Short mmCIF file of C-alpha atoms in Angstrom, two decimals:
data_model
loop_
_atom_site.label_atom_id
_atom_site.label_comp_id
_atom_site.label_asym_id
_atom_site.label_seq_id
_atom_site.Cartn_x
_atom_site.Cartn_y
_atom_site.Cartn_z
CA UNK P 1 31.95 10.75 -63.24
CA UNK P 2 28.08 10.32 -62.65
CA UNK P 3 27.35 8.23 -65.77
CA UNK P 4 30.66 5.91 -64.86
CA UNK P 5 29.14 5.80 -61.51
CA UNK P 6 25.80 4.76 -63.83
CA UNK P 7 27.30 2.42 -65.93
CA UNK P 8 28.71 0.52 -62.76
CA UNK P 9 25.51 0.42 -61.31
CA UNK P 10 24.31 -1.54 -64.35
CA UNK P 11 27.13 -3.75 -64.95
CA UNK P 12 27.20 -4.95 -61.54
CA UNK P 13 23.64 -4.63 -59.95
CA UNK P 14 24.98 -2.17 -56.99
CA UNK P 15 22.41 0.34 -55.73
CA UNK P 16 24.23 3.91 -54.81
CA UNK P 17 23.90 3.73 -51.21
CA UNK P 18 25.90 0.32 -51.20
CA UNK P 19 28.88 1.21 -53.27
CA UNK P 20 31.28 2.52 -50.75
CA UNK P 21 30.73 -0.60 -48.59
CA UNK P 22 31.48 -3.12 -51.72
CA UNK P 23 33.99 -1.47 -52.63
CA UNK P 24 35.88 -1.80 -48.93
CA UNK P 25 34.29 -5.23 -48.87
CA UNK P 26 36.11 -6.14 -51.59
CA UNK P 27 39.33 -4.13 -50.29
CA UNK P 28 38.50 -6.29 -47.52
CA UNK P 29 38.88 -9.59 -49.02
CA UNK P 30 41.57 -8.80 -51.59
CA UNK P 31 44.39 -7.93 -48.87
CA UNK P 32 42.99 -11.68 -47.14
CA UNK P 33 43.17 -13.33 -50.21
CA UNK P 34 46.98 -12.20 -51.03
CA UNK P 35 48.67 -12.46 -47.94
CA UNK P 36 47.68 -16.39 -48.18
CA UNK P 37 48.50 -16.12 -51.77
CA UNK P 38 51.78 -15.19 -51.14
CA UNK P 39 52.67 -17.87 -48.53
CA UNK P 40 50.64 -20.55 -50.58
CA UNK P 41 53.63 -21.85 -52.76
CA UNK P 42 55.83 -22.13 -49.77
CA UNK P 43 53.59 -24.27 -48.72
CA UNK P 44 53.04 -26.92 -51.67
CA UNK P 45 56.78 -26.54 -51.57
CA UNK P 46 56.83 -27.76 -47.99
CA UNK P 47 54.62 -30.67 -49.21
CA UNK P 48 56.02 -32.20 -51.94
CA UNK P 49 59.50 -31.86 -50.33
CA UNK P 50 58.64 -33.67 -47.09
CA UNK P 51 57.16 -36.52 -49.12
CA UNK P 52 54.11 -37.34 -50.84
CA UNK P 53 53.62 -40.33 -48.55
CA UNK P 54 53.93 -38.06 -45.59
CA UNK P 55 51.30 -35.80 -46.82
CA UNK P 56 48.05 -37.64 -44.79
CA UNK P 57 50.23 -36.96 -42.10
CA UNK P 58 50.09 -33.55 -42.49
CA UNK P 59 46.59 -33.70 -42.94
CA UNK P 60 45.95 -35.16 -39.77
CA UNK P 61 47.91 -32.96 -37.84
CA UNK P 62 46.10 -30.01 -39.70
CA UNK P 63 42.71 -31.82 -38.20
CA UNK P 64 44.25 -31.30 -34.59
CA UNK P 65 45.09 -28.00 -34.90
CA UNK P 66 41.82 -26.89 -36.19
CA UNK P 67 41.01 -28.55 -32.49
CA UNK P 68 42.98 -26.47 -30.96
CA UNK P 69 42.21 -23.14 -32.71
CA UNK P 70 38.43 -23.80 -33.10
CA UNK P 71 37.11 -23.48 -29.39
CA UNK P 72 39.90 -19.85 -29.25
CA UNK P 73 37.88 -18.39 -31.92
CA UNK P 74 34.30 -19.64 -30.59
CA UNK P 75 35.49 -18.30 -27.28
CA UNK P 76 35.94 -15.14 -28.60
CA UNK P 77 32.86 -14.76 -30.21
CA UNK P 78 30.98 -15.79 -27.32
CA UNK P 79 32.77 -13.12 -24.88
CA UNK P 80 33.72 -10.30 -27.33
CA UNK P 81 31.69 -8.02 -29.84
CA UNK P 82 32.61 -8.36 -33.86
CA UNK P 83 34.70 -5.19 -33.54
CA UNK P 84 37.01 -6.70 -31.34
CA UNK P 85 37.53 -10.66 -32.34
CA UNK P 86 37.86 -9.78 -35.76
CA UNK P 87 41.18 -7.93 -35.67
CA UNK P 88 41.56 -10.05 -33.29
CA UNK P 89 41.75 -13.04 -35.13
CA UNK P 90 44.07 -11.45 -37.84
CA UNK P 91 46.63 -10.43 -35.31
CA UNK P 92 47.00 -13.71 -33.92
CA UNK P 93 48.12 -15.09 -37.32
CA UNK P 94 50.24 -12.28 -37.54
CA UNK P 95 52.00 -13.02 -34.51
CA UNK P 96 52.63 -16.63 -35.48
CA UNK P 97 53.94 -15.43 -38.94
CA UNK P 98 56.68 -13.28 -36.81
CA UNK P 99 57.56 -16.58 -35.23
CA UNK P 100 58.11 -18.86 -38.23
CA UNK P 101 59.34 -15.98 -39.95
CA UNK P 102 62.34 -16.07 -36.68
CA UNK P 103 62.41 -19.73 -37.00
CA UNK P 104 62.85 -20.06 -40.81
CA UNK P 105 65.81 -17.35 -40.58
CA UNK P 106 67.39 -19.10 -37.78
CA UNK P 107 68.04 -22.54 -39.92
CA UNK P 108 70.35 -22.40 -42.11
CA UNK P 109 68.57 -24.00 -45.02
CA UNK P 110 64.38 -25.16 -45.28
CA UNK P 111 64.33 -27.56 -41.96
CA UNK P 112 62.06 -30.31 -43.19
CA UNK P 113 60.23 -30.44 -40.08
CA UNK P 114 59.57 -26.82 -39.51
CA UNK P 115 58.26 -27.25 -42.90
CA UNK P 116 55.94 -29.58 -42.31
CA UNK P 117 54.33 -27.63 -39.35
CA UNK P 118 54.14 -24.48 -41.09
CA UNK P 119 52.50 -26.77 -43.88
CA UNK P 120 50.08 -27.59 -41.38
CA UNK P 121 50.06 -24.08 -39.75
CA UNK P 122 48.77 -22.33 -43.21
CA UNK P 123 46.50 -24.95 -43.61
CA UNK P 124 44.73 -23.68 -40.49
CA UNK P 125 45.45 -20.37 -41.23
CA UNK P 126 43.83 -19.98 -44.84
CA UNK P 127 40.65 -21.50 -43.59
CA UNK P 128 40.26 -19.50 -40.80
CA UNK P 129 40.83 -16.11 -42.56
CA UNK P 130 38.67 -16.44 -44.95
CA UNK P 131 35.78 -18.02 -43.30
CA UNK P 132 36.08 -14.90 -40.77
CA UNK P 133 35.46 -12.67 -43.39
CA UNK P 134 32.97 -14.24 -45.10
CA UNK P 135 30.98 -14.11 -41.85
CA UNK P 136 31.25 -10.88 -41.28
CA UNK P 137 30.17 -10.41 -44.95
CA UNK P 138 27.06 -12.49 -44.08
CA UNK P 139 26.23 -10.45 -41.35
CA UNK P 140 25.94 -7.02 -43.27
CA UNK P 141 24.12 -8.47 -46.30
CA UNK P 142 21.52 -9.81 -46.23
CA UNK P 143 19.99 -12.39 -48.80
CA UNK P 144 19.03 -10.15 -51.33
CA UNK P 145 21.86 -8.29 -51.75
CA UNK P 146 23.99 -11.25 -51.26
CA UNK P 147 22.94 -12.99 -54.75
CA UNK P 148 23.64 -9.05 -56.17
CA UNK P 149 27.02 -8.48 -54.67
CA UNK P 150 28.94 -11.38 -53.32
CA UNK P 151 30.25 -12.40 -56.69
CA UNK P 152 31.25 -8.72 -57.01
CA UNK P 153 32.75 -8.54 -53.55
CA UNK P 154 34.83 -12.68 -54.53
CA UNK P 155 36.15 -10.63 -57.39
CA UNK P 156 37.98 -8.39 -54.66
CA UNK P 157 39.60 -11.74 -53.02
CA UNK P 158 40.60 -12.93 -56.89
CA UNK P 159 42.26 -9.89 -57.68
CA UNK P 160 44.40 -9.96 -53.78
CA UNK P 161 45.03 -13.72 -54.86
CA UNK P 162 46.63 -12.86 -58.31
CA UNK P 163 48.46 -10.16 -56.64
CA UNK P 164 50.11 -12.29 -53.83
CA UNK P 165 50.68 -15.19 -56.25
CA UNK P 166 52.50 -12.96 -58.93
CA UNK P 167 54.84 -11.86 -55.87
CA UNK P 168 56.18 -15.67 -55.25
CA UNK P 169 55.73 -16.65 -58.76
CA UNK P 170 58.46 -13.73 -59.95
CA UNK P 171 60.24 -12.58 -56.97
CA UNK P 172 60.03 -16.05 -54.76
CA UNK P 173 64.31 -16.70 -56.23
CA UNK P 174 65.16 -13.39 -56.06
CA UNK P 175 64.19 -12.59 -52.80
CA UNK P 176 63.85 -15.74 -51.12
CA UNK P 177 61.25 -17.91 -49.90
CA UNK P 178 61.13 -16.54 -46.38
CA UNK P 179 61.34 -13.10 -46.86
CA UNK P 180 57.83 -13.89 -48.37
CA UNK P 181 56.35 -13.45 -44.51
CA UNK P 182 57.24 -10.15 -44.43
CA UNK P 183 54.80 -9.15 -47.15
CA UNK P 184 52.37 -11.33 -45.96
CA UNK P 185 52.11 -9.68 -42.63
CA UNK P 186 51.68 -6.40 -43.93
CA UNK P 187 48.94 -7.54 -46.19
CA UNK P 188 46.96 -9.02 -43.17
CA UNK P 189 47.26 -5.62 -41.51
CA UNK P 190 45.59 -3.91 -43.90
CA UNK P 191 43.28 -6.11 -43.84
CA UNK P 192 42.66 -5.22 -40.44
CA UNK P 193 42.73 -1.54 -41.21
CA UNK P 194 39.55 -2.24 -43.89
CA UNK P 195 37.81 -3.98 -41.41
CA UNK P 196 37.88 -1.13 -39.11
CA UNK P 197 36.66 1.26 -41.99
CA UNK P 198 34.45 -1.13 -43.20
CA UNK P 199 32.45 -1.08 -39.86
CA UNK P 200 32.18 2.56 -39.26
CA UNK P 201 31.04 2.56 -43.15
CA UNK P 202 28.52 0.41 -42.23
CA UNK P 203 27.08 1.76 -39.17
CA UNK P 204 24.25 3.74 -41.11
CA UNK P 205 23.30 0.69 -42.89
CA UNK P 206 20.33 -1.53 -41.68
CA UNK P 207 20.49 -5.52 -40.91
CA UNK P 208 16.72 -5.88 -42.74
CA UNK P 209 15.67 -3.98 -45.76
CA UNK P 210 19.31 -1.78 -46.52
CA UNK P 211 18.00 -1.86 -50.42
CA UNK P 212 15.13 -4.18 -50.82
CA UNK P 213 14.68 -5.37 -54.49
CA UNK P 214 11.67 -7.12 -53.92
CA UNK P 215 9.93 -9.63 -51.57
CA UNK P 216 10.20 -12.98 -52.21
CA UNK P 217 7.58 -15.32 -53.87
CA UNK P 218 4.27 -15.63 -52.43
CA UNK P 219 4.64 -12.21 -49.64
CA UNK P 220 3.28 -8.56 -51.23
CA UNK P 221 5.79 -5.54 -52.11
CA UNK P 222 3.60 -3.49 -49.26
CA UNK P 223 3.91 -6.38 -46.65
CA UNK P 224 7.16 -6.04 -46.26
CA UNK P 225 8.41 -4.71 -42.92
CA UNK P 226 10.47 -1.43 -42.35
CA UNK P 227 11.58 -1.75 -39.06
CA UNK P 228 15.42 -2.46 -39.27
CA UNK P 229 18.49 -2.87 -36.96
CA UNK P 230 21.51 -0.76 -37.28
CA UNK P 231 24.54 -2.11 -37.90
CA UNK P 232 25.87 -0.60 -35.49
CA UNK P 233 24.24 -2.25 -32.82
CA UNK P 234 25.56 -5.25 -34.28
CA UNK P 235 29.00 -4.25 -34.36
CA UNK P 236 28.50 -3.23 -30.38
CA UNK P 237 26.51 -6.15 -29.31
CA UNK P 238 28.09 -9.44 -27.97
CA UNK P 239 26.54 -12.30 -29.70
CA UNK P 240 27.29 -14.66 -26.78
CA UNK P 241 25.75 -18.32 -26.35
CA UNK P 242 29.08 -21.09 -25.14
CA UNK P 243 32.01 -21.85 -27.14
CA UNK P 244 30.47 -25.11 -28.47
CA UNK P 245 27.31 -23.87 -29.51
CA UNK P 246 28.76 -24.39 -33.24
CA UNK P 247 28.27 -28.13 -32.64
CA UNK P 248 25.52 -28.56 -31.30
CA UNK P 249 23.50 -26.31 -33.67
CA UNK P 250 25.04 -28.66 -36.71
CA UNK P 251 23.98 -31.74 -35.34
CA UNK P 252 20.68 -30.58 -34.57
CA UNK P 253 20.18 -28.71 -37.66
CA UNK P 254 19.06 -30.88 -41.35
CA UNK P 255 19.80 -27.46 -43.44
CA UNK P 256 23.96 -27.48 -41.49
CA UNK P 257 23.92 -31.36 -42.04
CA UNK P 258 23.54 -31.02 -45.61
CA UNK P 259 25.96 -27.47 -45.89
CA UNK P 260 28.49 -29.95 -43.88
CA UNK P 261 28.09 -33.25 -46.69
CA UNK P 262 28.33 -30.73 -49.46
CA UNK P 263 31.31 -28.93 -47.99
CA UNK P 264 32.81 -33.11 -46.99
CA UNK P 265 32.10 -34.02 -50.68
CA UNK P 266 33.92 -31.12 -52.06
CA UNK P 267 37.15 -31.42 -49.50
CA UNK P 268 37.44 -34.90 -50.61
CA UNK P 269 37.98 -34.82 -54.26
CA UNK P 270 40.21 -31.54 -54.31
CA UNK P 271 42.34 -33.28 -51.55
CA UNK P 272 42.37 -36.32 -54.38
CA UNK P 273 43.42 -33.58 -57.23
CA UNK P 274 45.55 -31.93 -54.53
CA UNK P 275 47.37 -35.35 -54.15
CA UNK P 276 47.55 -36.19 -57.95
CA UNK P 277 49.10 -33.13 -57.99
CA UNK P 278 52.00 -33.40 -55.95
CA UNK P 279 52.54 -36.58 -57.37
CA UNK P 280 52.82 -35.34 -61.70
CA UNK P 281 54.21 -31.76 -60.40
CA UNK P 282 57.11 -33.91 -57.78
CA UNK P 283 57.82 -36.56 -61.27
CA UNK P 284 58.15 -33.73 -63.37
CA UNK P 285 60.27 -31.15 -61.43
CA UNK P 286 62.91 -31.48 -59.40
CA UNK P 287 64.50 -27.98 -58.31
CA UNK P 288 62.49 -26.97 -55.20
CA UNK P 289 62.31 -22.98 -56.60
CA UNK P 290 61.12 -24.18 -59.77
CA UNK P 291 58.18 -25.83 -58.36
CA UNK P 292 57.51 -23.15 -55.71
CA UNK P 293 57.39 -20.90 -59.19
CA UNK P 294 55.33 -23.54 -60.99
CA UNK P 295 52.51 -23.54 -58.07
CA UNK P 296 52.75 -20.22 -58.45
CA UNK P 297 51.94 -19.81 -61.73
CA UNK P 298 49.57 -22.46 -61.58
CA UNK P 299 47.65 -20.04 -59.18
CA UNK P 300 48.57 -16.86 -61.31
CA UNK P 301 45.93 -18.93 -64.34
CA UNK P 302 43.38 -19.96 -62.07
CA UNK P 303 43.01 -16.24 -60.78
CA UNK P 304 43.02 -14.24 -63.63
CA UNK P 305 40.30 -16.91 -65.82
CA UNK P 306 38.26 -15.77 -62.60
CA UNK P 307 38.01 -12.23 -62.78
CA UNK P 308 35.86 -12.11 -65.80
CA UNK P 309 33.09 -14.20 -64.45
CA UNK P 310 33.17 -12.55 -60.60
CA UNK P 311 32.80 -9.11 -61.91
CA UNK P 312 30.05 -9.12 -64.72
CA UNK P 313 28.78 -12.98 -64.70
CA UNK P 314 28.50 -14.67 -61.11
CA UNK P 315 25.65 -12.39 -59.79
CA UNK P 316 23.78 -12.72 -63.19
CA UNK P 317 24.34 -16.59 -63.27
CA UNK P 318 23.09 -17.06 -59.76
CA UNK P 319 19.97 -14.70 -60.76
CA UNK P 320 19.29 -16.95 -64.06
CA UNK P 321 19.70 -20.05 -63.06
CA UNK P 322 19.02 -20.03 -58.76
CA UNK P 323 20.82 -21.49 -55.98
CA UNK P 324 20.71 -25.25 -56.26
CA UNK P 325 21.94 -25.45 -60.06
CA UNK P 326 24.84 -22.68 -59.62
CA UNK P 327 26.26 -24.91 -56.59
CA UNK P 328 25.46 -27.67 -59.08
CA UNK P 329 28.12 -26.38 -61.70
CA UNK P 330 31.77 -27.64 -59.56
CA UNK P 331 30.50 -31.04 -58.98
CA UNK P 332 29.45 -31.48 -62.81
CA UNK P 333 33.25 -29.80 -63.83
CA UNK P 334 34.79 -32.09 -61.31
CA UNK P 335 32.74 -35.26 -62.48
CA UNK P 336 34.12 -34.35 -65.86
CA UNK P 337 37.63 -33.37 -64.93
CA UNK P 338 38.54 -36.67 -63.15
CA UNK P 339 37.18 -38.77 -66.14
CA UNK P 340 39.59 -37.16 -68.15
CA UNK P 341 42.48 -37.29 -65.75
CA UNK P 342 41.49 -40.92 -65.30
CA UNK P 343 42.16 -41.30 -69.33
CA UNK P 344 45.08 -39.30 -69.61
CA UNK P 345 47.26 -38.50 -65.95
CA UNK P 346 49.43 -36.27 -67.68
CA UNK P 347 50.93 -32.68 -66.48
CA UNK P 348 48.78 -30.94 -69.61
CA UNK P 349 45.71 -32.53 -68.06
CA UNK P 350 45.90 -32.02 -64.39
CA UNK P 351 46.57 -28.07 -64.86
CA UNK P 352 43.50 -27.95 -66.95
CA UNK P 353 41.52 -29.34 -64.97
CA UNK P 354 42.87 -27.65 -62.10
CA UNK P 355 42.65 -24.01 -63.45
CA UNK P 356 38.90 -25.07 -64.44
CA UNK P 357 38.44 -26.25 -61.19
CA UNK P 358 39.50 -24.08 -58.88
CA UNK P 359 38.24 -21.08 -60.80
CA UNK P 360 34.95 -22.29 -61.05
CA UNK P 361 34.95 -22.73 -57.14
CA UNK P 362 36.03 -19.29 -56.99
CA UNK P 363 33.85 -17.29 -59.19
CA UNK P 364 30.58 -19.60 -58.41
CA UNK P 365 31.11 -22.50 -56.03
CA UNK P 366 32.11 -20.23 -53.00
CA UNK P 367 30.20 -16.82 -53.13
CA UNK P 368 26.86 -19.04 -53.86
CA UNK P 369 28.08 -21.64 -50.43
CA UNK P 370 27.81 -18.52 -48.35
CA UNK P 371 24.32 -17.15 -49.55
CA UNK P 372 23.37 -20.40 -47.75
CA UNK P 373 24.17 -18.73 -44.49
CA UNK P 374 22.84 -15.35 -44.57
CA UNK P 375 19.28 -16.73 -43.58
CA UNK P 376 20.59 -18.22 -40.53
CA UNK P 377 20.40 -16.45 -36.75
CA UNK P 378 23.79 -14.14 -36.22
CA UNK P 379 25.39 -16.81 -33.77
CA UNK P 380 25.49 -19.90 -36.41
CA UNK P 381 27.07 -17.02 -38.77
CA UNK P 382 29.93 -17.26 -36.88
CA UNK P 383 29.81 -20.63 -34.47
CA UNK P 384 28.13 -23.21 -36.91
CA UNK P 385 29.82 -21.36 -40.00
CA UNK P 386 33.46 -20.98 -38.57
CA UNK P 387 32.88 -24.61 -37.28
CA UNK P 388 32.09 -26.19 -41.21
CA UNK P 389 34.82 -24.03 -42.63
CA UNK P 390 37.25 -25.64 -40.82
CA UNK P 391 36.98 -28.64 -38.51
CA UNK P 392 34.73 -30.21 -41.29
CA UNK P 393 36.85 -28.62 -44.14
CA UNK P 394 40.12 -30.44 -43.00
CA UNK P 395 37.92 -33.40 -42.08
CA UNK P 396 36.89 -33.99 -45.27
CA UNK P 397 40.67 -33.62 -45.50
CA UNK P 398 41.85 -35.90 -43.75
CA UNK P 399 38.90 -38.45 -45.15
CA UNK P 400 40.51 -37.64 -48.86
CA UNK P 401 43.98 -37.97 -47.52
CA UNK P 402 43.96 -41.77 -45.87
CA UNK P 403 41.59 -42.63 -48.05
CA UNK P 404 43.99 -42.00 -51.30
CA UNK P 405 46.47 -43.65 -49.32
CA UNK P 406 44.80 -46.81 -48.83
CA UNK P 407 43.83 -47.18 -52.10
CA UNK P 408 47.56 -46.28 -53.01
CA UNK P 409 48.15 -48.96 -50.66
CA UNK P 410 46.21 -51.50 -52.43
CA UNK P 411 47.90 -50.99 -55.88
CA UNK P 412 45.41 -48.39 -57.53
CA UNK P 413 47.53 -46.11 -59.95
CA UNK P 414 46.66 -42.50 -60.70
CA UNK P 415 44.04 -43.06 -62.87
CA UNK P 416 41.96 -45.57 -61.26
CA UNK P 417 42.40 -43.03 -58.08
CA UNK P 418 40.77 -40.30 -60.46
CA UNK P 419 37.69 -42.29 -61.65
CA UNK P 420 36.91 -43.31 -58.30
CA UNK P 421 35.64 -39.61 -57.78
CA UNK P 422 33.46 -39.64 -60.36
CA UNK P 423 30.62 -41.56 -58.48
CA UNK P 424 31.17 -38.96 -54.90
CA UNK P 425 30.87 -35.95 -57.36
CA UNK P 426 27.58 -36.94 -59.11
CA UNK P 427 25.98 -37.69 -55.76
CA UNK P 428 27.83 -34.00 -54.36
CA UNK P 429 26.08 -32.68 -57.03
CA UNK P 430 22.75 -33.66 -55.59
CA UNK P 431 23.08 -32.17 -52.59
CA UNK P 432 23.96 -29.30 -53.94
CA UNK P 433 20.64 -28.77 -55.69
CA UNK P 434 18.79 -30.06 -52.30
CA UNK P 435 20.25 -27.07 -50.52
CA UNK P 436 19.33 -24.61 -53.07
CA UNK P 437 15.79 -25.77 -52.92
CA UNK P 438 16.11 -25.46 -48.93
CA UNK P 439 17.60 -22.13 -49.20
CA UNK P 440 15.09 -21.17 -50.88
CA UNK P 441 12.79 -22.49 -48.59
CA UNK P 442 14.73 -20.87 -45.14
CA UNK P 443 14.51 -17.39 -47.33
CA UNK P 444 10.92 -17.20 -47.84
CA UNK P 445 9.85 -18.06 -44.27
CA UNK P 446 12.18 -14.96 -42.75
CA UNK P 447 10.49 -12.75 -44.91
CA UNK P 448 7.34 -14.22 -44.16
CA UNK P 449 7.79 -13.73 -40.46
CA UNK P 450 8.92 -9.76 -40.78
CA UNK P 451 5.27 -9.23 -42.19
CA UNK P 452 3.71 -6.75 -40.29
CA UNK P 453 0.54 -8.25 -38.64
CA UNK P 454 -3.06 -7.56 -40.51
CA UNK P 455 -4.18 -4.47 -38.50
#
């Protein structure tokens, strides 16, 4: 048991005292990750059946309702510690999900429009989840174990999403599409339970120095501080500030202005795939269970190529080759992807370049976006974070969306559509090695400024 316990050590870069909080961490995120999973085909479902050309639409009403449920959540951050508007969050969801759960049951067969606002509904909903958790992630780790463990801790979320998407992918005809909220609900209260566990786990831990590795460039081993906040605390304490502090720090912030054009550039083109995708999938199927099953499986492949890479590699890769050049890697797969979907707009090719895509957001892409934040203050961990992950997430949205309808509009076919990405992706990639060099930057000067004083 103690050289297993060794071995994992090794394999993922864990120090002993951290183990039992990565592994709820990643409990954490997998029961997240799978009760989305498991509503996710219902709703690309919902989507393709209420009409491609309806689907900016959707988009924009997904926009409003991030309006809506934006200020809630900065509201409750402001008035209530992280113990409380965490679960807090989670049970709100949970509560609509008994309500379209009511709703779907009451019509007698898929009511287009209820649909359509549960398409718009989950599109808040996924967003929201996860970005919750990943703050609270950011606000137990700091930078240095970040790089270690949040590839580690994605893997968690990966395995959740492979276990939700095999549920609707085999079991979506048999049992039926709705009784899929059921499951879901019970997977978002365990998620609730973990983050419960998760805290008291965490209470002995400290916010500065929990297992230093080493300082950064340029500041000595023996200058680095050892006073240290517990966790605790943090759990107790009520971050406070107002409800639109999120804003306001992004606008006056060059470091959030450049997270938000990365994030803007990234929402853009998979909203274009996302589009091209409804089209192929909606020419090539037409029996709605066979294309809920399709997404499905679709997910199922993206899921299990990321596993691999999020338990032994993504750590490693961020180690070898930094910041700026791992959140490099999705714009140069996407530059590549749409040139060949611009050749060839085929099924074969969109699900290749799909699985690729999405996978390589998944293992790399995302658990290297939120290292970005853990050198930020506590409040923009939450308000500035919770603001880019989803007001600016669907805007970029919504941007993608009326966008690839105008050019629809003005006669551009699916593969013209594709190459016009091409040019947005090489500049995305730019800005992605910008904000590894500022991260970089932001990193060193908080370790600078814990340096004890020259006695």
């Amino acid at each position: 048991m103690i050289r297993a316990a060794t071995l994992f050590q090794r394999a993922v870069d864990v120090r002993e005292r951290e183990i039992g909080a990565l592994f709820w961490s990643c409990a954490y995120f997998f029961f997240v990750l799978s009760s989305y999973y498991v509503l996710r085909p219902m709703r690309e479902e919902a989507g393709v059946a209420g009409g491609v050309e309806n689907l900016p639409w959707l988009f924009t009403g997904t926009l409003l309702g991030m309006l809506l449920v934006h200020p809630l959540f900065a509201g409750a951050v402001t008035r209530w510690p992280r113990r409380r508007f965490v679960p807090l969050t989670y049970r709100f969801f949970m509560f609509n999900l008994v309500l379209f759960f009511l709703l779907f049951r009451a019509a007698p067969e898929w009511n287009l429009w209820i649909g359509r606002i549960f398409f718009m509904w989950l599109s808040v909903f996924n967003l929201f989840v996860v970005s919750v958790f990943w703050s609270f992630m950011t606000d137990i780790y700091h930078t240095d174990q970040s790089k270690r463990l949040f590839g580690f801790i994605a893997l968690g979320g990966t395995l959740g999403a492979i276990a939700g998407s095999s549920i609707p992918a085999f079991l979506a005809v048999r049992l039926g599409p709705v009784n899929l909220l059921i499951i879901a609900i019970a997977l978002l209260e365990m998620a609730v339970f973990t983050v419960h566990r998760l805290s008291r786990l965490t209470s002995g831990f400290e916010q500065r120095g929990r297992v230093y590795e080493g300082p950064a460039e340029g500041v000595a081993d023996e200058e680095v501080p050892d006073r240290a906040v517990p966790d605790q605390a943090l759990d107790e304490a009520v971050i406070g500030g107002s409800f639109i502090d999120g804003v306001t720090h992004v606008v006056r912030s060059r470091y959030l202005v450049g997270i938000v054009v990365y994030m803007l550039l990234f929402t853009i083109a998979s909203t274009f795939l996302y589009f091209q995708q409804a089209e192929i999938v909606g020419r090539t199927f037409t029996d709605r269970a066979v294309r809920t099953a399709v997404f499905g499986r679709i997910d199922l492949a993206v899921n299990l190529l990321t596993v691999v890479t999020q338990a032994f590699l993504t750590g490693r890769i961020l180690r070898w080759l930094g910041i700026g050049l791992t959140l490099a890697i999705l714009p140069a797969v996407t530059v590549f992807g749409f040139s060949v979907l611009g050749t060839m707009p085929v099924l074969a090719a969109l699900v290749i370049f799909q699985v690729l895509r999405r996978s390589t957001n998944f293992a790399l892409a995302r658990p290297t976006r939120e290292v970005l934040y853990t050198v930020l203050p506590r409040e923009d961990k939450y308000k500035a974070k919770n603001f880019i992950d989803t007001f600016v997430y669907r805007a970029g949205d919504q941007v993608g969306a009326w966008s690839y309808a105008f050019m629809g509009w003005l006669g551009l076919g699916i593969s013209a559509l594709a190459f016009t990405m091409v040019p947005l992706a090489a500049v995305w990639l730019l800005v992605g090695l910008w904000l590894g060099r500022e991260q970089q930057r932001a990193a060193l000067a908080t370790q600078r400024s814990m340096v004890r004083p020259a006695a």
